[in-house]
PDB file of C-alpha atoms in Angstrom:
ATOM      1  CA  MET A   6      -5.531   8.053 -17.880  1.00 70.00           C
ATOM      2  CA  GLU A   7      -3.759   4.707 -17.840  1.00 92.00           C
ATOM      3  CA  ARG A   8      -0.418   6.382 -18.492  1.00 90.00           C
ATOM      4  CA  ARG A   9      -0.876   8.770 -15.557  1.00 92.00           C
ATOM      5  CA  LYS A  10      -1.818   5.866 -13.286  1.00 92.00           C
ATOM      6  CA  LEU A  11       1.285   3.931 -14.320  1.00 93.00           C
ATOM      7  CA  LYS A  12       3.438   7.013 -13.869  1.00 93.00           C
ATOM      8  CA  ASN A  13       2.110   7.512 -10.322  1.00 93.00           C
ATOM      9  CA  GLN A  14       2.648   3.845  -9.543  1.00 94.00           C
ATOM     10  CA  ILE A  15       6.250   4.046 -10.758  1.00 94.00           C
ATOM     11  CA  GLN A  16       6.811   7.164  -8.666  1.00 95.00           C
ATOM     12  CA  GLN A  17       5.445   5.439  -5.547  1.00 95.00           C
ATOM     13  CA  LEU A  18       7.647   2.404  -6.141  1.00 95.00           C
ATOM     14  CA  ASP A  19      10.649   4.656  -6.689  1.00 95.00           C
ATOM     15  CA  GLU A  20       9.996   6.461  -3.398  1.00 95.00           C
ATOM     16  CA  GLN A  21       9.565   3.144  -1.592  1.00 94.00           C
ATOM     17  CA  LEU A  22      12.824   1.898  -3.071  1.00 94.00           C
ATOM     18  CA  ALA A  23      14.609   5.073  -1.991  1.00 94.00           C
ATOM     19  CA  VAL A  24      13.370   4.626   1.583  1.00 94.00           C
ATOM     20  CA  GLU A  25      14.393   0.975   1.671  1.00 93.00           C
ATOM     21  CA  PHE A  26      17.812   1.788   0.227  1.00 92.00           C
ATOM     22  CA  SER A  27      18.290   4.508   2.852  1.00 92.00           C
ATOM     23  CA  LEU A  28      17.457   2.010   5.595  1.00 92.00           C
ATOM     24  CA  LEU A  29      19.886  -0.484   4.103  1.00 91.00           C
ATOM     25  CA  ARG A  30      22.588   2.175   3.960  1.00 90.00           C
ATOM     26  CA  LEU A  31      21.950   3.124   7.602  1.00 91.00           C
ATOM     27  CA  ASP A  32      22.142  -0.539   8.601  1.00 89.00           C
ATOM     28  CA  ALA A  33      25.410  -0.848   6.676  1.00 87.00           C
ATOM     29  CA  ARG A  34      26.890   2.147   8.497  1.00 88.00           C
ATOM     30  CA  GLU A  35      25.936   0.682  11.858  1.00 88.00           C
ATOM     31  CA  ARG A  36      27.433  -2.699  10.969  1.00 85.00           C
ATOM     32  CA  TYR A  37      30.570  -1.070   9.604  1.00 84.00           C
ATOM     33  CA  ALA A  38      30.987   0.913  12.819  1.00 86.00           C
ATOM     34  CA  ALA A  39      30.500  -2.265  14.866  1.00 85.00           C
ATOM     35  CA  VAL A  40      33.093  -4.112  12.787  1.00 81.00           C
ATOM     36  CA  ARG A  41      35.572  -1.247  13.135  1.00 83.00           C
ATOM     37  CA  ARG A  42      35.297  -1.445  16.931  1.00 85.00           C
ATOM     38  CA  ILE A  43      36.533  -5.049  16.887  1.00 81.00           C
ATOM     39  CA  SER A  44      40.280  -5.413  17.377  1.00 84.00           C
ATOM     40  CA  PRO A  45      42.212  -6.740  14.349  1.00 80.00           C
ATOM     41  CA  LEU A  46      43.667  -9.404  16.648  1.00 83.00           C
ATOM     42  CA  TRP A  47      40.183 -10.842  17.095  1.00 82.00           C
ATOM     43  CA  TRP A  48      39.740 -10.964  13.297  1.00 78.00           C
ATOM     44  CA  VAL A  49      43.055 -12.749  12.836  1.00 79.00           C
ATOM     45  CA  GLY A  50      42.283 -15.116  15.704  1.00 81.00           C
ATOM     46  CA  GLY A  51      38.806 -15.768  14.342  1.00 79.00           C
ATOM     47  CA  ALA A  52      40.206 -16.484  10.891  1.00 76.00           C
ATOM     48  CA  ALA A  53      42.746 -18.906  12.361  1.00 76.00           C
ATOM     49  CA  VAL A  54      40.114 -20.706  14.425  1.00 78.00           C
ATOM     50  CA  ALA A  55      37.758 -20.904  11.457  1.00 74.00           C
ATOM     51  CA  GLY A  56      40.537 -22.299   9.289  1.00 70.00           C
ATOM     52  CA  ALA A  57      41.463 -24.834  11.962  1.00 71.00           C
ATOM     53  CA  VAL A  58      37.855 -25.927  12.276  1.00 70.00           C
ATOM     54  CA  LEU A  59      37.801 -26.539   8.538  1.00 68.00           C
ATOM     55  CA  GLY A  60      40.850 -28.778   8.897  1.00 66.00           C
ATOM     56  CA  LYS A  61      43.360 -26.586   7.082  1.00 53.00           C
ATOM     57  CA  LEU A  62      45.942 -26.442   9.889  1.00 52.00           C
ATOM     58  CA  THR A  63      47.950 -29.440   8.727  1.00 53.00           C
ATOM     59  CA  ALA A  64      51.394 -28.745   7.260  1.00 48.00           C
ATOM     60  CA  GLY A  65      50.590 -30.686   4.072  1.00 55.00           C
ATOM     61  CA  HIS A  66      47.867 -28.226   3.111  1.00 60.00           C
ATOM     62  CA  GLY A  67      49.833 -24.991   3.094  1.00 63.00           C
ATOM     63  CA  GLY A  68      50.311 -24.297   6.788  1.00 63.00           C
ATOM     64  CA  PRO A  69      49.324 -21.059   8.517  1.00 63.00           C
ATOM     65  CA  MET A  70      48.729 -19.092   5.291  1.00 67.00           C
ATOM     66  CA  ALA A  71      46.123 -21.614   4.173  1.00 67.00           C
ATOM     67  CA  VAL A  72      44.481 -21.316   7.585  1.00 63.00           C
ATOM     68  CA  ALA A  73      44.197 -17.546   7.288  1.00 67.00           C
ATOM     69  CA  LYS A  74      42.966 -17.673   3.689  1.00 71.00           C
ATOM     70  CA  GLN A  75      40.300 -20.256   4.485  1.00 68.00           C
ATOM     71  CA  GLY A  76      39.193 -18.295   7.523  1.00 67.00           C
ATOM     72  CA  MET A  77      38.888 -15.100   5.486  1.00 71.00           C
ATOM     73  CA  ASN A  78      36.793 -16.996   2.936  1.00 72.00           C
ATOM     74  CA  ILE A  79      34.288 -17.639   5.714  1.00 70.00           C
ATOM     75  CA  PHE A  80      34.071 -13.905   6.433  1.00 68.00           C
ATOM     76  CA  ARG A  81      33.596 -13.225   2.701  1.00 69.00           C
ATOM     77  CA  PHE A  82      30.797 -15.780   2.647  1.00 68.00           C
ATOM     78  CA  ALA A  83      29.225 -14.117   5.680  1.00 67.00           C
ATOM     79  CA  SER A  84      29.217 -10.791   3.814  1.00 64.00           C
ATOM     80  CA  LEU A  85      27.269 -12.457   0.998  1.00 64.00           C
ATOM     81  CA  VAL A  86      24.748 -13.761   3.492  1.00 63.00           C
ATOM     82  CA  MET A  87      24.408 -10.358   5.153  1.00 64.00           C
ATOM     83  CA  PRO A  88      24.003  -7.707   2.414  1.00 61.00           C
ATOM     84  CA  GLY A  89      24.509  -4.903   4.910  1.00 60.00           C
ATOM     85  CA  MET A  90      28.038  -6.117   5.563  1.00 55.00           C
ATOM     86  CA  ALA A  91      28.753  -6.290   1.852  1.00 55.00           C
ATOM     87  CA  LEU A  92      27.488  -2.762   1.381  1.00 58.00           C
ATOM     88  CA  ALA A  93      29.518  -1.554   4.355  1.00 57.00           C
ATOM     89  CA  ALA A  94      32.651  -3.160   2.981  1.00 57.00           C
ATOM     90  CA  SER A  95      32.257  -1.568  -0.451  1.00 60.00           C
ATOM     91  CA  PRO A  96      34.646   1.288  -1.306  1.00 58.00           C
ATOM     92  CA  ALA A  97      31.724   3.631  -2.098  1.00 58.00           C
ATOM     93  CA  ALA A  98      30.323   3.216   1.407  1.00 52.00           C
ATOM     94  CA  GLN A  99      33.724   3.820   2.956  1.00 53.00           C
ATOM     95  CA  ASP A 100      34.143   7.027   0.932  1.00 55.00           C
ATOM     96  CA  ALA A 101      30.706   8.213   2.017  1.00 54.00           C
ATOM     97  CA  MET A 102      31.562   7.648   5.683  1.00 52.00           C
ATOM     98  CA  SER A 103      34.788   9.647   5.505  1.00 51.00           C
TER      99      SER A 103
END
């Protein structure tokens, strides 16, 4: 009897996990669609502003390329903070949306 109870409990947890993963995937699709609607110029501008705020705009620290790289690091960090963005940015999610 104990085995059957554990088996049912595992099945319920598996179903719950599947539902939660589906919701996460839906959230990722919505975020990905929202990100795609933003003009690339805004992304580049945002990266430059973020890099400037971090003090990387000086010529002694690599110039404009360092600004862009530092700004993109902020967006990478944001994707770690928001798992939906990370999932949306993954190649598997992009293939599924095509």
